[in-house]
């Protein structure tokens, strides 16, 4: 079989050749041949040099001085002639020096780029190490592309793709660059492949997932990057704006023409009313405007600024102990003095951990028994218990983080935590590759379901079982890999967005199940991870730490309330379990099942006894060794009668170095600005961990408000009409800044009834209302700055930050704050 794709050596050889050719083409276009038209003069494109207008003023002035220096006998003094010639030559030298300075800047970029390229090519490794291909893809930040290199599938940074590379376009993924599929479909960067609709096998009712499509790269992404970097102009600083305003606006356009006009007008009047023997009756009248205007031109200004810049740079480089002389081409003093804010455009691996860590563990618990309630029966005394977990970075930063319970007496809940930890071991991160394929499928499904998004809320949680007490060999009795992997989802439209959450979308309802056979028993173990709404539909019982108890409506409502709250501010995962006695037919392997919207929830009445034995579970419609051949049979046998184990809440933790960096920036009066790609609630939770103010009137959403499409409106109306009447979760707005600041709901007191524990925090959900009427959307920022105030420039948190909106907002801040 022929090897697919190209080798790493060939890819990087092409990449270096293209990069070198791009740099040389840019140099010949902009420096040697000067074929590229210059950028028109504007407030955003200028330097500290004189423009053509002021040099024209200078030469006209010198011409008038030369004419005025000639006496009535047509003779000129030698001293005046030397002075005029010197000034005229100086103006020519200034213009020539300015042109050379501009060319030197372009030449410096050319030499620096070639030097860096030669260094990379010389020190390039002989062994190529690529990132793992089993990381779940998300919309937030994707910088790598699945590619065939050296005959294997690896993850290659998009900028390092070479022409001829064979890439895999996953379902729902946009093209990372210009490419062409093997069927001849050409795609531009940012376009999506119009794949065929997902097919459903009629006999079994399972959905056949879309496969990744192979495409050949037809361009070099590094070429566009190099063109952008080489042609990018330095942003003007505050001192540049002030100098531009004084020299090119006040002097050139106002003061010099006004003084020149007054001098000419006064000289004309003196010439008309003076006798022939006075100076104003001779050619000296031409020298008067020149003498009045010439001091205002300040011809030595560019030279003076250059000398001052060199002196300042020398002191700064000496203080910072830097020896790179090429850095001195920049005005380091003005650059460092103009730094008033630092923009951070991403957090994963920069400000926070690469993956979220466990923050809370939520489960069903029973109050501690006392002599007064030992004889009580029923499950009305059950409540939701929350254990907070804290993360601490190890001394060796490459060793990861260590987790621990904040409650020192957490061992009393060990019976509640053991099934949860065991479930995580069975459905662990070793199944990431299968879950990634399932997530790709959900990405396509979510495009047709209003207000939903495929979220990778299932992350590595292997550290939690070790904390609870499980060892590495505790899974020896279970078959590995699992005998079956089942992915289920429901096309349920997302909740209506909360006021103020422009781009909020609900995670699509899904469940990812693994089935492991047990050599010590006759049944298999099904471990289910997914969204709470769908998992709870399959649960009839819960584990309270001692026995299996039926779920009642109060507990289900409480669990859903917790899930909705924490899924808005972070990642929340529901975990359930059940024993199974049936096996999956081969025709269903590798396919996914869609749970019908009208499927009734399998809820157990509260009149059922508090616990069920193992034999009872076997008698609930379960037939031993039955082969499941249709999706309905799988749903009925695998997705009913689950035992709820708990919820796992995950959050991104701020790196200690990041928090220290924010504190140091505040200490030197540099304001940190955080651009988050997530919604307001998630962004504010992490911003507060960093130490950035994110309360009332301190955040702006860069997403423009969009009117819902007609299809979404019809789908929403039909869905709402079919739903039972109940209190809408989105109506629970924040009551105060302190409530939304916490966004938590713990069991406050053990003496209170469980119902009170839940009701005390049911209204702590929602964004802070935009009482200050700050603009929403990056397109409304400039009108707000021009017509209202400059508050958007003082905000430290921007949410819903897409790449283009983020770039535009940074440009607005750089321009407006320097003026």
XYZ file of N, CA and C in Angstrom, residues 254-393:
420
model
N -1.485 75.407 9.545
C -2.090 76.590 10.162
C -1.061 77.700 10.341
N -0.039 77.423 11.151
C 0.859 78.502 11.572
C 1.722 79.026 10.422
N 2.388 78.133 9.679
C 3.269 78.574 8.596
C 2.499 79.315 7.506
N 1.363 78.787 6.997
C 0.627 79.584 5.993
C 0.125 80.919 6.552
N -0.308 80.927 7.804
C -0.822 82.175 8.366
C 0.289 83.215 8.520
N 1.450 82.808 9.069
C 2.570 83.740 9.233
C 3.092 84.172 7.873
N 3.188 83.260 6.927
C 3.653 83.629 5.592
C 2.722 84.620 4.923
N 1.414 84.418 5.073
C 0.455 85.362 4.489
C 0.573 86.741 5.139
N 0.702 86.791 6.468
C 0.858 88.095 7.132
C 2.147 88.780 6.701
N 3.241 87.999 6.571
C 4.508 88.611 6.161
C 4.419 89.167 4.748
N 3.810 88.423 3.842
C 3.670 88.895 2.461
C 2.758 90.117 2.407
N 1.658 90.072 3.146
C 0.719 91.200 3.132
C 1.364 92.455 3.707
N 2.096 92.308 4.821
C 2.774 93.469 5.400
C 3.867 94.002 4.506
N 4.603 93.104 3.836
C 5.675 93.542 2.953
C 5.122 94.287 1.744
N 3.986 93.819 1.234
C 3.364 94.507 0.097
C 2.930 95.917 0.491
N 2.341 96.036 1.680
C 1.938 97.371 2.133
C 3.146 98.278 2.304
N 4.233 97.772 2.917
C 5.435 98.586 3.083
C 6.047 98.951 1.733
N 5.993 98.075 0.771
C 6.550 98.360 -0.553
C 5.770 99.460 -1.262
N 4.444 99.438 -1.048
C 3.620 100.452 -1.729
C 3.781 101.831 -1.112
N 4.069 101.906 0.161
C 4.120 103.209 0.846
C 5.534 103.596 1.272
N 6.547 102.929 0.825
C 7.908 103.271 1.210
C 8.613 103.971 0.053
N 9.706 104.728 0.386
C 10.476 105.396 -0.672
C 11.499 104.410 -1.237
N 12.189 104.831 -2.267
C 13.114 103.927 -2.937
C 14.376 103.653 -2.153
N 14.699 104.487 -1.166
C 15.938 104.319 -0.444
C 15.820 103.340 0.730
N 14.611 102.950 1.134
C 14.439 102.024 2.262
C 14.623 100.588 1.782
N 14.836 99.709 2.760
C 15.002 98.305 2.430
C 13.761 97.725 1.770
N 12.589 98.205 2.195
C 11.355 97.657 1.650
C 11.073 98.153 0.247
N 11.896 99.079 -0.231
C 11.758 99.506 -1.610
C 12.657 98.727 -2.536
N 13.446 97.776 -2.010
C 14.353 96.955 -2.799
C 13.869 95.510 -2.803
N 14.757 94.587 -3.320
C 14.408 93.172 -3.392
C 14.385 92.506 -2.008
N 14.813 93.253 -0.973
C 14.767 92.696 0.371
C 13.355 92.348 0.800
N 12.389 92.923 0.101
C 11.000 92.614 0.442
C 10.692 91.131 0.267
N 11.423 90.447 -0.651
C 11.196 89.008 -0.836
C 11.755 88.184 0.323
N 12.735 88.747 1.014
C 13.360 87.998 2.107
C 12.556 88.054 3.386
N 11.661 89.033 3.499
C 10.890 89.179 4.741
C 10.019 87.947 5.010
N 9.202 87.455 4.063
C 8.428 86.229 4.357
C 9.317 85.039 4.700
N 10.485 84.918 4.007
C 11.386 83.817 4.320
C 11.944 83.901 5.716
N 12.321 85.110 6.143
C 12.838 85.269 7.499
C 11.772 84.986 8.552
N 10.499 85.223 8.221
C 9.419 84.987 9.175
C 9.043 83.501 9.260
N 9.139 82.816 8.116
C 8.684 81.413 8.076
C 9.786 80.441 8.440
N 11.024 80.731 8.052
C 12.119 79.773 8.227
C 12.304 79.298 9.668
N 12.225 80.136 10.691
C 12.366 79.605 12.069
C 11.256 78.648 12.481
N 10.077 78.773 11.832
C 8.962 77.886 12.201
C 9.090 76.495 11.589
N 9.945 76.345 10.592
C 10.078 75.033 9.947
C 10.908 74.052 10.763
N 11.783 74.532 11.621
C 12.603 73.683 12.497
C 13.230 72.540 11.694
N 14.045 72.883 10.739
C 14.648 71.877 9.866
C 15.485 70.839 10.610
N 16.201 71.201 11.677
C 17.017 70.173 12.367
C 16.213 69.225 13.246
N 14.863 69.345 13.273
C 14.067 68.529 14.202
C 14.265 67.029 14.011
N 14.209 66.468 12.779
C 14.432 65.019 12.648
C 15.791 64.563 13.160
N 16.820 65.379 12.907
C 18.160 65.015 13.382
C 18.217 65.061 14.900
N 17.595 66.087 15.488
C 17.585 66.189 16.953
C 16.871 64.993 17.569
N 15.726 64.614 17.010
C 14.973 63.471 17.537
C 15.789 62.187 17.405
N 16.490 62.034 16.301
C 17.300 60.826 16.110
C 18.444 60.762 17.130
N 19.074 61.888 17.403
C 20.173 61.916 18.380
C 19.649 61.600 19.777
N 18.500 62.177 20.130
C 17.906 61.908 21.444
C 17.513 60.440 21.567
N 16.967 59.869 20.480
C 16.578 58.454 20.510
C 17.790 57.551 20.722
N 18.863 57.835 20.033
C 20.064 57.013 20.186
C 20.627 57.103 21.602
N 20.598 58.299 22.179
C 21.118 58.455 23.540
C 20.250 57.705 24.547
N 18.930 57.806 24.388
C 18.024 57.095 25.310
C 18.164 55.581 25.165
N 18.255 55.101 23.939
C 18.390 53.667 23.728
C 19.688 53.122 24.322
N 20.740 53.910 24.224
C 22.011 53.474 24.783
C 21.913 53.293 26.292
N 21.239 54.210 26.962
C 21.081 54.099 28.416
C 20.178 52.921 28.781
N 19.104 52.739 28.025
C 18.167 51.654 28.333
C 18.819 50.299 28.100
N 19.519 50.126 26.989
C 20.186 48.857 26.720
C 21.249 48.556 27.766
N 21.936 49.600 28.228
C 22.928 49.394 29.266
C 22.266 48.998 30.577
N 21.120 49.620 30.898
C 20.416 49.292 32.132
C 19.841 47.879 32.091
N 19.349 47.477 30.924
C 18.758 46.151 30.774
C 19.793 45.093 30.411
N 21.045 45.509 30.247
C 22.145 44.587 29.946
C 21.896 43.807 28.671
N 21.489 44.546 27.634
C 21.273 43.979 26.320
C 22.376 44.455 25.390
N 22.778 43.569 24.486
C 23.860 43.897 23.575
C 23.410 43.933 22.121
N 22.145 43.671 21.861
C 21.648 43.660 20.491
C 21.540 45.091 19.989
N 22.429 45.452 19.101
C 22.427 46.819 18.605
C 21.260 47.079 17.653
N 20.720 46.029 17.055
C 19.633 46.231 16.118
C 18.364 46.689 16.825
N 18.250 46.397 18.113
C 17.078 46.850 18.850
C 17.058 48.372 18.942
N 18.224 48.993 18.884
C 18.300 50.430 19.084
C 17.661 51.215 17.952
N 17.226 50.565 16.854
C 16.526 51.276 15.814
C 15.148 51.730 16.270
N 14.622 51.110 17.283
C 13.350 51.525 17.865
C 13.589 52.565 18.944
N 12.571 53.394 19.173
C 12.646 54.370 20.256
C 12.149 53.688 21.524
N 13.058 53.060 22.237
C 12.676 52.257 23.394
C 12.073 53.105 24.495
N 12.552 54.321 24.680
C 12.016 55.171 25.746
C 10.547 55.492 25.504
N 10.202 55.844 24.273
C 8.803 56.158 23.966
C 7.938 54.911 24.011
N 8.492 53.775 23.574
C 7.712 52.537 23.590
C 7.382 52.121 25.018
N 8.392 52.125 25.889
C 8.157 51.720 27.276
C 7.266 52.722 28.001
N 7.397 54.003 27.682
C 6.570 55.008 28.345
C 5.125 54.953 27.874
N 4.893 54.434 26.655
C 3.539 54.403 26.105
C 2.763 53.156 26.497
N 3.404 52.198 27.184
C 2.714 50.971 27.583
C 1.787 51.280 28.747
N 0.505 51.336 28.468
C -0.498 51.572 29.505
C -1.408 50.374 29.727
N -1.368 49.403 28.814
C -2.212 48.230 28.964
C -1.594 47.036 28.261
N -1.943 45.850 28.732
C -1.462 44.599 28.146
C -2.667 43.752 27.782
N -2.784 43.397 26.506
C -3.915 42.612 26.035
C -3.541 41.136 25.988
N -4.378 40.304 26.562
C -4.183 38.858 26.584
C -5.325 38.241 25.798
N -4.989 37.524 24.723
C -6.010 37.064 23.793
C -6.381 35.601 23.962
N -5.710 34.870 24.815
C -6.058 33.467 25.036
C -5.564 33.060 26.406
N -6.152 32.012 26.952
C -5.770 31.615 28.308
C -5.208 30.204 28.396
N -5.625 29.297 27.521
C -5.272 27.894 27.667
C -3.779 27.690 27.462
N -3.101 27.271 28.512
C -1.683 27.065 28.471
C -0.860 28.323 28.626
N -1.497 29.488 28.605
C -0.806 30.764 28.766
C -1.092 31.344 30.139
N -2.355 31.536 30.434
C -2.765 32.020 31.752
C -3.317 30.917 32.628
N -3.791 29.854 32.020
C -4.454 28.801 32.780
C -3.869 27.448 32.401
N -4.387 26.429 33.046
C -4.025 25.067 32.683
C -4.541 24.763 31.276
N -3.895 23.822 30.617
C -4.309 23.480 29.256
C -5.700 22.860 29.270
N -5.985 22.060 30.281
C -7.288 21.416 30.402
C -7.904 21.810 31.747
N -9.233 21.828 31.821
C -9.869 22.165 33.101
C -9.639 21.083 34.143
N -9.632 21.500 35.395
C -9.439 20.592 36.524
C -10.719 20.497 37.332
N -10.823 19.417 38.110
C -12.026 19.207 38.914
C -12.096 20.272 40.003
N -13.223 20.956 40.076
C -13.423 21.993 41.085
C -14.433 21.569 42.146
N -15.478 20.839 41.742
C -16.512 20.403 42.682
C -16.939 18.991 42.342
N -17.347 18.273 43.379
C -17.953 16.953 43.235
C -19.314 17.005 43.915
N -20.356 16.721 43.161
C -21.731 16.840 43.645
C -22.376 15.461 43.614
N -23.022 15.074 44.705
C -23.634 13.750 44.791
C -24.803 13.808 45.760
N -25.552 12.708 45.765
C -26.695 12.568 46.669
C -26.210 11.975 47.982
N -26.629 12.567 49.081
C -26.197 12.103 50.404
C -27.376 12.099 51.350
N -27.180 11.375 52.444
C -28.188 11.279 53.482
C -27.619 11.911 54.756
N -28.438 12.660 55.492
C -27.923 13.249 56.743
C -27.423 12.183 57.689
N -26.462 12.583 58.532
C -25.919 11.657 59.506
C -27.015 11.216 60.462
N -27.005 9.925 60.730
C -28.057 9.365 61.558
C -27.894 9.812 63.011
N -29.013 10.036 63.632
C -29.049 10.401 65.044
C -30.134 9.572 65.720
N -30.121 9.492 67.041
C -31.137 8.675 67.725
C -32.555 9.084 67.403
N -32.747 10.341 66.980
C -34.109 10.806 66.726
C -34.635 10.331 65.374
N -33.747 10.109 64.396
C -34.243 9.804 63.061
C -33.819 8.424 62.562
N -33.347 7.568 63.453
C -32.939 6.228 63.025
C -34.116 5.450 62.482
N -35.305 5.651 63.033
C -36.461 4.871 62.636
C -37.198 5.469 61.444
N -36.702 6.632 60.912
C -37.419 7.269 59.821
C -37.256 6.454 58.549
N -38.263 6.482 57.712
C -38.229 5.790 56.427
C -38.502 6.787 55.328
N -38.289 6.323 54.059
C -38.498 7.218 52.929
C -37.203 7.919 52.572
N -37.235 8.587 51.430
C -36.047 9.269 50.948
C -36.224 10.769 50.902
N -37.153 11.332 51.649
C -37.356 12.772 51.675
C -36.238 13.503 52.388
N -35.448 12.777 53.181
C -34.350 13.438 53.891
C -33.072 13.482 53.069
N -33.081 12.952 51.853
C -31.896 13.023 51.007
C -31.677 14.454 50.518
N -30.439 14.807 50.301
C -30.121 16.146 49.815
C -28.897 16.070 48.911
N -28.605 17.179 48.268
C -27.447 17.278 47.384
C -26.258 17.808 48.189
N -25.166 17.057 48.139
C -23.955 17.451 48.861
C -22.891 17.895 47.858
N -22.150 18.918 48.228
C -21.107 19.481 47.367
C -19.783 19.463 48.119
N -18.764 18.889 47.493
C -17.408 18.905 48.036
C -16.523 19.712 47.089
N -15.921 20.742 47.608
C -15.002 21.563 46.822
C -13.622 20.922 46.792
N -12.977 21.046 45.642
C -11.618 20.551 45.482
C -10.710 21.715 45.104
N -9.524 21.691 45.632
C -8.542 22.739 45.337
C -7.389 22.139 44.552
N -6.837 22.931 43.655
C -5.710 22.501 42.820
C -4.485 23.321 43.159
N -3.360 22.665 43.198
C -2.097 23.332 43.515
C -1.032 22.832 42.554
N -0.330 23.775 41.949
C 0.713 23.401 41.000
C 1.934 22.848 41.731
